[in-house]
Structure formats: structure tokens, C-alpha cells
Amino acid sequence: MKAIRRFTVRPVLPEPLRPLSDLARNLRWSWHAETRELFQAVDPEGWSAAGCDPVRLLGSVPAARLTELSRDRRFLRRLAAASDDLDDYLRGRRWYQTQQDADLPAAIAYFSPEFGVTAALPQYSGGLGILAGDHLKAASDLGVPLVGVGLLYRHGYFRQSLSRDGWQQEQYPLLDPNELPLSLLRDAGGAPVRVRLALPAGRCLHAHVWVARVGRVPLLLLDSDVEENGPSERNVTDRLYGGGSEHRLLQEMLLGIGGVRAVRAYCALTGHPEPEVFHTNEGHAGFLGLERIRELSERGVSFDAALEAVRAGTVFTTHTPVPAGIDRFDRELVARHFGEGAELPGLDTARILQLGQETYPGGRPDLFNMAVMGLRLAQRANGVSTLHGAVSRGMFAGLWPGFDAEEVPITSITNGVHAPTWVAPEVFRLGSRRIGAQQAEDALSFGGAQRWEAVGEIPDTAIWELRRELREQLVTEVRTRLRASWRQRGAGSAELGWIDGVLDPEVLTIGFARRVPSYKRLTLMLRDRERLTELLLHPTRPVQIVVAGKAHPADDGGKRLVQELVRFSDDPRVRHRIVFLPDYGMGMAQKLYPGCDVWLNNPLRPLEACGTSGMKAALNGGLNLSVLDGWWDEWYEPDFGWAIPTADGPTTDEERRDDLEAHALYELIEQRVAPRFYDRGPAGVPQRWVEMVRSTLANLGPRVLAGRMVREYVERLYAPAAQAHRAMDATAAHDLAEWKARVRAAWPGVTVDHVEVDEASGVAELGSTLALRVRVTLGDLRPEDVDVQAVAGRVDAQDSLADAQPFPLKPAGGPDQQGRWVFEGPLTLDRTGPFGYTVRILPAHRLLPAGADLGLVALPTESTGEGAGVLMR
Ligand SMILES: *Cc1c(COP(=O)(O)O)cnc(C)c1O
């Protein structure tokens, strides 16, 4: 029989145990071991049966046990302490509250299509979501007033299992929000708050808003599975990254437009300050900018002025250097959803379409590009590692024609990971025995190199003992998971005796786990199977490998890679040394990273924007073995691991490149990694290895923290955005929009006409100065509308400037009879070797951050004559 209705009966906790409910409903338990231990004590067996999820646990504890606990004085004392601790955490002054900067925003709204906060709230598929979860948690630890905004997917992402022959199977378990650590946002009268979007043909999309408490940070999740919706609208939030293009568009409209409406409702009901800054985590949430333009235009602000106001307070983070990773919609589809009778009435559809238009060479006129819109709607944008910043500037340079890629206004903030989530309790305990629990907690949350120095004093034997303990735990975990997987693949217990011999706690353990898009090259290690087998079965220096990863359900290529790996690891010859574990997720990841001695990553450089799993391994003393891509390109040091040499040139074909890089990987493992691991000194300790572990913890640890990342966001992006937002009141936005229109109209008349040089010393010597005098025509503009600059730097054989520095020139008269203005100023020859300069004119306005903001520049033409673009050798 099938039930026609389902609902959840909540437990009634005896009065003395009421605080348990608050502790369960704030997800801080997911990164606070003491709170977790308290829940475990409620019902040790029930705890693992409930998947270490306090809400589920409380739903299943027998009433008799609750009564017993309500009289247990020791338990009640622990409960009171945990409850007080949470209270302090939620109300106390933290880093943000001690900053003196008056420009800090009152609140920031952080939008993301997925959030990986804990395995108990499975609303993520991979790195993007985990990063978003870590961002919220670190913001909470730092006291940053963030509000998260996302969607509640009724089926989350899929659960992965394997068929007998190793083909990926997908299951989509239904999640009941009433059984999740969520509460429904209700209005003052107790009715659920409803967000409503108008769809074409008179249809309507309704959503409820669920609130998760991530420490101090509320996370609002919109849910379209409500009775008011028709069947297809109910399914809008069915699953993460499922469905076709229209489905995706509706999800993104709900996230961006509905998300802003949810934030407004939340702030109005709770008194939470209104966000001054909106952060778009990847293009998917980009419609939030359009909704804010609509809000302003309803108050009579023009589209252009509203655009300026919105841009000032928006931050956009791009996460992918893979063009296929960017959302693009059919233009017509977008037009239909933002047209007559649909959403954002009052906004000109043509203007909306322009924002997502790929205007650069090679761009598709029939597509609407969410990343392009994201960049146009945000005054500040960033990539997620130094290398990815550079790659993104190149990738989007077409949006700023006339500028070199280095000047494209996309900066970078390197990702980090939330240490309290990812550091194994054993590692944390070792640290807190040295410096005390509070100090250790602060070190993980806030960083600070001095707090981490204490790692230097931990004796070799203690570090090695810890590493062994973690490896051993992993071995146990792997066997349990592998047995469950084989049962599911149809094996009977009698066939599975061999699993007790899978992995060896004494053997060098390499981990490799990630989603399976082709650029991550899951199967690179299989390139030469014999070679790999030799490494696995080496008589004295064997290695063992644990692999995990999900392929996107629509990606049969990825599923074939998974199958190849599974089939290899099913082979009785090697199956005790290499395993594939299905259903990679946060729960598995938390066990996997600490137990691996080496974390392997071999993407096609430079396609890994940052990568964070290696950071999580490092925080537990794992060494990295990786291609110099993403974060590893930035922070690699020989003390932290090994760099796999790459053959990434435009000339190498893919097959050959894989061969070369796989060969390099085998060589490294055989010649460098394994010998070091097995080179034992007194008491069986590999001293050089332990030295690397110590150095990784002490010197790399403080850099890879999400706390460091969020502080950078606050200082470099949120605070300037808040300041820009405040300066951009209605009048300023109106004036700026008019000014931009005037500048654009006048720009064809802006030219560099003549450049004169007066070489003070007569020779081009290091340190000497050139006096420049430039004549320019500004058409209808005035000198205060522009910056005239000399730009100087090294030149190559084609006279292209590199590392160019701007030297501002000052107005020095005009206009003359031809309407020309004179600008002048010194240019210092600050480097030796081939050197060159040119002169350019950029629009300049006090409310604009970067010279390239408008994408307009005037450079000398061939006919400017002698003096322009002078080169000296
Ligand atoms: C950290 C993490 C990721 C992202 O790892 P990358 O190195 O960025 O690929 C994906 N899935 C899970 C479960 C994670 O914990």
C-alpha cells in the first residue's frame, strides 16, 4: 500500500532536554566535535543509525531513554555547557565586530546554486557547493553578517552505486524538509512566506522559503514543491543540475529573482539588516541583479541608473575556466521568460538580453551567457586562484576590447577550506594538547602563522603515530564501504572474505577523489596498467590507492571512466591495493582526506580553477602530488609534496600529453614518493617524510583556510563594494549613467594626436626621466572626464608591452584653436633592457573602480607620428 499523505511526527523532548532541539537545529554541530559527542551520548547506537544527524537522532530516540536522560545530572550539565557555548558563539564579538573599518557592509547576501554544509543536508554536487558551505561557516566563525541564498532540491544530487559490471547507477532519494535541520519561514500571522514568480502564458511559480542555521549565518532555501503550483512548477526544485534548458532557466530565475524576494521577506520579518552587498557565486544566480534593477525601476529609477546602482554593490565570482561549465541559454527562451506577461515587467526585454550577449569575436549571437551577464552586473569580479584569475582575464578579455588581458578587471581570491569541518578530531586533539583547545580552535578559524608555529614542536613520533592512526581508520572505513558496495552489486557474504585483506595500514596510501568531468582525468593512472600494477605490488615499497567520484548522470563518457577504474580495481591481482568507493560525498570525504598519506590531482592544466580537496588533505598532514594547477601552482613548495611535470603546450596532442604526464606520475611515485615514505630511521619513523608533514601543517595550513579566504573577500571586495554602494545613491547613479552615455557618444571623437618627448639627460639610462607632452582631442568631453596616461614597460620583438605600468599625465593647457588639450608629465625609466611606452586615454569617474570599467580606450594611431609609442633599445 502507498500512503496518500505523509507528515513527520516530531518528538516532544522533556523540558530539561529542550536545549537539545536548538543544538540540533543549528548546523554548528557539524563543525563542533563537542556538540556531536553530546548527541552521540544521547544514544550511541542510534547515532550511527541516524547517519550522525542530530535531527534524525532526536526523531528516533526511545521515549524511555529521553526520560532517563532528563534525570541524568551529568548529562544535563554537559547539555547546559554545550548550550551556553552555542549561545556565546552566536552572540559574542568575533573578528568582524572588532574591525574599525566604517565601510564594512551591514550585511552581505551570498547566492549559490548549491551549498555543501553537511552530509545531513545533501544540497551539493561537488566543489562549488562545498566551497559555498565553507564560505558560510567561515563567515559565521568570523562574525561576518552573511545571508546565504539557494534552492532546496527535493532529491538533492544523486546517490551513486555500481552495477555488477561497474556501471554507475543513480538514485534520487526523496528528502522531506521536515526531517531536515530546517525551519519554514513564516509571516507574522504564522502562514508560510510565499515567493511568487510570473511565468509565460499566465502561469505562476510559487515557492516556500526554508531557513537553515549555519552557526550565525541564516541560509534561505527556496522550495517550489508546494501545493499552489502546477505539477511542472512543483518540479522546478526537484534536483540539482537535472533537466533541460528550460528547467535550468526556471531554477536560476527562482534562485536569482526569487532569492532576492526571499531575502527582502526575511529581513522584513526578522529585523536582519538589508544586504548592502550581493555576492553571486558563479553565473547561475545572476538574475539577482535584474531583480534589483526592477526594484529600483519601480521607484522611478531609469534602467541605466539602476544598473549603476546595482553594479556598485555586486560581487561576481567565476569558478570555471572550462567554457562548457558556463551556463548559456537560448536567447529566445530568455526573451520569452522576460517578455510580455512574464517576469520583470517594466524592464525592457532588449536591455536584459543585451546583458547576456556574447559581444566578443567568436561569441554566439543566439545565446544568453550567464557569466557574461554576471560580469556586466558586477563592478567587482574574481577568479578563485592566482592562475585562474589570469586564465579568466584571458577568457573574458573580449568583453574589454582594446585592453590587454592583464588589465581585464577580474581579480582573484584563492579558495580556502573550513578547517573545523575538515580537520580530523585526532589532528585537532594533537594540536589542542600543545596550545590548548581555544587556541587550536582560533588557529583553525582565523589562521595567524604564529598560532601554527606550535606544530614545529610536535615530536616526530607523535606525528607519525597520528598518521598511522588515521591511515588505519581509513582502512577500516574502506573495508566497510567496499563490503556494502559489493553487497549492492549482488555479491553474497561468502564471496567477500577477501575484503578483510583490502588495504594495509602500513602501506603508503594515495587518495584520488573528485567529480568526473573529463579534464580531471580520473583514469590517467591507468594509462600504463602494467606499470601501475608494478607500483601497487612492489615487493618492498608498495602503494595502495583509494579512488572515488561521481560522473554527471548525463555524462556517459564520465561513466565509462568510472567503469574502467572499477573494472581494473575488481581484478583479484590488485584488488587489495586499489579500490573504487561509490557515492563520494562529504561524509566519505571527511574520512578519506585524513587517512591518505598523499593526495593526488592530475587535471589538464589550467582547467582546475582552484581545487580544494588537496587543501583538506594538507590540513590533516597529507602531502600533495599534483599537476601545478589551481592553488597548487601558487603554493607548491618541495616541502609540501611533489609537482607532476606537465606537457601543456599548444603543440602537444592530447594522447601524447596524457602519456607524458602519466609517465611522469609513475616516475615520481616510484623514484621519489615511495622511497621517502619507506626510508625509516630510528623507531621506524620516516624522518624526511615526517618533516614534510610538519612543514605542510605549519606553513601551508594557515594559508588554505576558508577564514583567510573570507577575510580577503571582506577586505578586498565586500568593503569596497559597500562603499561604492553607499556612494551610489539615486542621484549619483543617475549622474553616472548620464555621464557614461555622454562618454560613449563622444568617444569616437577622442584621439591621441601628438606625443613629444624631452629626454632630460639625453640618454636612456636606468633612473633617468623622460618629460612627455601629449596633445589630445577630447571632442565633447572635458579633461576631467578622462585619464591620459603613459603606459611603459618591457617590450618584446613585436613591440608588445609586458608588465606595463601606467604613469598619469596632468592637464597642462588647452584647448588650442583645433580644440586640442595638452597633458604632460614625467616617465621614469625604472628598468633596463628593451623598454617602450605608449600613451592612451581612458574614461575616468570618481565612482568607477578600474580604468577598463567601460571597456573604452583611445590609443595612438599610425598617423599620430614620430613621438607616439616610442621604443628604445
Ligand atoms: C572538497 C570536495 C570536493 C571538491 O574537491 P576538488 O578538489 O575541488 O575537486 C568535491 N566533493 C567533495 C565531497 C568534497 O569534500
Tab-separated table of N, CA, C and O and ligand atoms in Angstrom, residues 116 124-131 134 415 417 421-422 513-515 517 519-520 550 583-590 593 599-601 608-616 631, ligand 1:
chain	number	residue	atom	x	y	z
A	116	GLY	N	27.128	22.893	0.223
A	116	GLY	CA	27.522	21.685	0.929
A	116	GLY	C	27.916	22.043	2.345
A	116	GLY	O	29.065	22.390	2.606
A	124	TYR	N	24.344	19.538	-2.536
A	124	TYR	CA	25.553	19.889	-3.272
A	124	TYR	C	25.922	18.764	-4.216
A	124	TYR	O	25.548	17.614	-4.006
A	125	SER	N	26.690	19.119	-5.257
A	125	SER	CA	27.202	18.062	-6.136
A	125	SER	C	28.708	17.936	-6.020
A	125	SER	O	29.263	16.865	-6.173
A	126	GLY	N	29.389	19.029	-5.752
A	126	GLY	CA	30.850	18.938	-5.707
A	126	GLY	C	31.469	20.221	-5.202
A	126	GLY	O	30.893	20.904	-4.341
A	127	GLY	N	32.622	20.543	-5.750
A	127	GLY	CA	33.457	21.619	-5.222
A	127	GLY	C	32.757	22.952	-5.040
A	127	GLY	O	32.949	23.612	-4.018
A	128	LEU	N	31.930	23.347	-6.005
A	128	LEU	CA	31.281	24.659	-5.905
A	128	LEU	C	30.409	24.738	-4.652
A	128	LEU	O	30.422	25.735	-3.925
A	129	GLY	N	29.668	23.673	-4.398
A	129	GLY	CA	28.772	23.655	-3.249
A	129	GLY	C	29.523	23.562	-1.931
A	129	GLY	O	29.194	24.241	-0.959
A	130	ILE	N	30.550	22.733	-1.916
A	130	ILE	CA	31.325	22.582	-0.675
A	130	ILE	C	31.991	23.921	-0.345
A	130	ILE	O	32.026	24.350	0.805
A	131	LEU	N	32.480	24.591	-1.378
A	131	LEU	CA	33.098	25.888	-1.155
A	131	LEU	C	32.088	26.868	-0.570
A	131	LEU	O	32.393	27.624	0.360
A	134	ASP	N	31.577	26.063	2.988
A	134	ASP	CA	32.733	26.500	3.770
A	134	ASP	C	32.761	28.030	3.921
A	134	ASP	O	33.169	28.557	4.955
A	415	ASN	N	40.704	30.182	-3.130
A	415	ASN	CA	39.790	29.476	-2.245
A	415	ASN	C	40.500	28.962	-0.995
A	415	ASN	O	41.717	28.806	-0.971
A	417	VAL	N	39.506	26.270	2.684
A	417	VAL	CA	38.581	25.255	3.199
A	417	VAL	C	38.354	25.485	4.694
A	417	VAL	O	39.224	26.008	5.394
A	421	THR	N	35.690	21.916	9.860
A	421	THR	CA	34.934	20.859	9.207
A	421	THR	C	35.845	19.738	8.719
A	421	THR	O	35.484	18.569	8.766
A	422	TRP	N	37.042	20.097	8.251
A	422	TRP	CA	37.844	19.140	7.506
A	422	TRP	C	39.023	18.568	8.256
A	422	TRP	O	39.697	17.661	7.760
A	513	ALA	N	39.976	11.594	-5.278
A	513	ALA	CA	38.513	11.629	-5.283
A	513	ALA	C	38.060	12.971	-5.811
A	513	ALA	O	38.556	14.006	-5.385
A	514	ARG	N	37.154	12.941	-6.745
A	514	ARG	CA	36.621	14.175	-7.302
A	514	ARG	C	35.490	13.840	-8.264
A	514	ARG	O	35.296	12.686	-8.617
A	515	ARG	N	34.745	14.860	-8.681
A	515	ARG	CA	33.768	14.644	-9.747
A	515	ARG	C	34.522	14.148	-10.976
A	515	ARG	O	35.744	14.262	-11.045
A	517	PRO	N	34.409	15.067	-14.475
A	517	PRO	CA	34.442	15.675	-15.809
A	517	PRO	C	35.770	15.277	-16.456
A	517	PRO	O	36.723	14.939	-15.753
A	519	TYR	N	38.232	16.730	-17.808
A	519	TYR	CA	39.504	17.423	-17.557
A	519	TYR	C	40.210	16.955	-16.284
A	519	TYR	O	41.405	17.152	-16.114
A	520	LYS	N	39.460	16.312	-15.381
A	520	LYS	CA	40.104	15.865	-14.138
A	520	LYS	C	40.849	14.535	-14.319
A	520	LYS	O	41.578	14.103	-13.437
A	550	LYS	N	31.882	10.878	-8.689
A	550	LYS	CA	30.608	10.713	-9.389
A	550	LYS	C	30.713	11.347	-10.772
A	550	LYS	O	31.245	12.450	-10.905
A	583	ASP	N	29.698	6.651	-4.323
A	583	ASP	CA	28.969	7.669	-3.568
A	583	ASP	C	29.871	8.614	-2.776
A	583	ASP	O	29.692	8.819	-1.572
A	584	TYR	N	30.801	9.209	-3.513
A	584	TYR	CA	31.657	10.243	-2.915
A	584	TYR	C	30.786	11.391	-2.424
A	584	TYR	O	29.967	11.911	-3.169
A	585	GLY	N	30.959	11.760	-1.173
A	585	GLY	CA	30.201	12.871	-0.597
A	585	GLY	C	30.946	13.369	0.626
A	585	GLY	O	32.030	12.862	0.947
A	586	MET	N	30.349	14.336	1.321
A	586	MET	CA	31.070	14.939	2.445
A	586	MET	C	31.396	13.929	3.539
A	586	MET	O	32.463	13.980	4.139
A	587	GLY	N	30.454	13.027	3.807
A	587	GLY	CA	30.686	12.059	4.873
A	587	GLY	C	31.914	11.214	4.571
A	587	GLY	O	32.792	11.031	5.431
A	588	MET	N	32.005	10.719	3.323
A	588	MET	CA	33.168	9.921	2.954
A	588	MET	C	34.427	10.790	2.946
A	588	MET	O	35.488	10.378	3.441
A	589	ALA	N	34.286	11.983	2.411
A	589	ALA	CA	35.446	12.862	2.263
A	589	ALA	C	36.110	13.138	3.617
A	589	ALA	O	37.337	13.164	3.733
A	590	GLN	N	35.273	13.308	4.640
A	590	GLN	CA	35.836	13.616	5.956
A	590	GLN	C	36.681	12.483	6.514
A	590	GLN	O	37.567	12.698	7.322
A	593	TYR	N	40.195	12.139	3.415
A	593	TYR	CA	41.344	13.056	3.365
A	593	TYR	C	42.348	12.788	4.477
A	593	TYR	O	43.545	12.706	4.226
A	599	TRP	N	47.827	13.011	-1.509
A	599	TRP	CA	46.611	13.355	-2.240
A	599	TRP	C	46.995	13.669	-3.683
A	599	TRP	O	47.845	14.520	-3.941
A	600	LEU	N	46.394	12.918	-4.589
A	600	LEU	CA	46.767	13.011	-5.999
A	600	LEU	C	45.769	13.870	-6.763
A	600	LEU	O	44.566	13.778	-6.553
A	601	ASN	N	46.285	14.722	-7.639
A	601	ASN	CA	45.409	15.509	-8.509
A	601	ASN	C	46.111	15.689	-9.839
A	601	ASN	O	47.223	16.203	-9.889
A	608	GLU	N	41.721	23.329	-13.860
A	608	GLU	CA	41.263	23.238	-12.475
A	608	GLU	C	41.327	24.654	-11.907
A	608	GLU	O	42.410	25.179	-11.665
A	609	ALA	N	40.157	25.261	-11.712
A	609	ALA	CA	40.156	26.665	-11.295
A	609	ALA	C	40.941	26.838	-9.992
A	609	ALA	O	41.799	27.701	-9.873
A	610	CYS	N	40.626	26.011	-9.011
A	610	CYS	CA	41.398	26.052	-7.767
A	610	CYS	C	41.638	24.637	-7.291
A	610	CYS	O	42.761	24.168	-7.223
A	611	GLY	N	40.530	23.911	-7.026
A	611	GLY	CA	40.683	22.580	-6.411
A	611	GLY	C	40.840	22.804	-4.927
A	611	GLY	O	41.598	23.680	-4.496
A	612	THR	N	40.093	22.058	-4.137
A	612	THR	CA	40.195	22.279	-2.699
A	612	THR	C	40.463	20.993	-1.931
A	612	THR	O	40.833	21.056	-0.760
A	613	SER	N	40.286	19.839	-2.585
A	613	SER	CA	40.427	18.611	-1.809
A	613	SER	C	41.859	18.456	-1.298
A	613	SER	O	42.072	17.998	-0.177
A	614	GLY	N	42.837	18.882	-2.101
A	614	GLY	CA	44.230	18.795	-1.664
A	614	GLY	C	44.503	19.669	-0.440
A	614	GLY	O	45.365	19.364	0.390
A	615	MET	N	43.747	20.770	-0.328
A	615	MET	CA	43.905	21.630	0.853
A	615	MET	C	43.407	20.899	2.102
A	615	MET	O	43.988	21.005	3.179
A	616	LYS	N	42.304	20.172	1.922
A	616	LYS	CA	41.735	19.450	3.066
A	616	LYS	C	42.690	18.344	3.504
A	616	LYS	O	42.851	18.090	4.698
A	631	TRP	N	45.331	26.040	-6.997
A	631	TRP	CA	46.036	26.527	-5.790
A	631	TRP	C	47.458	25.974	-5.703
A	631	TRP	O	48.345	26.609	-5.149
B	1	LIG	C1	36.268	19.157	-1.368
B	1	LIG	C2	35.258	18.347	-2.057
B	1	LIG	C3	35.104	18.460	-3.438
B	1	LIG	C4	35.923	19.378	-4.273
B	1	LIG	O1	37.201	18.896	-4.459
B	1	LIG	P1	38.106	19.398	-5.674
B	1	LIG	O2	39.475	19.148	-5.254
B	1	LIG	O3	37.819	20.860	-5.814
B	1	LIG	O4	37.684	18.618	-6.853
B	1	LIG	C5	34.141	17.660	-4.052
B	1	LIG	N1	33.382	16.806	-3.344
B	1	LIG	C6	33.518	16.670	-2.020
B	1	LIG	C7	32.655	15.713	-1.293
B	1	LIG	C8	34.454	17.445	-1.329
B	1	LIG	O5	34.563	17.328	0.002
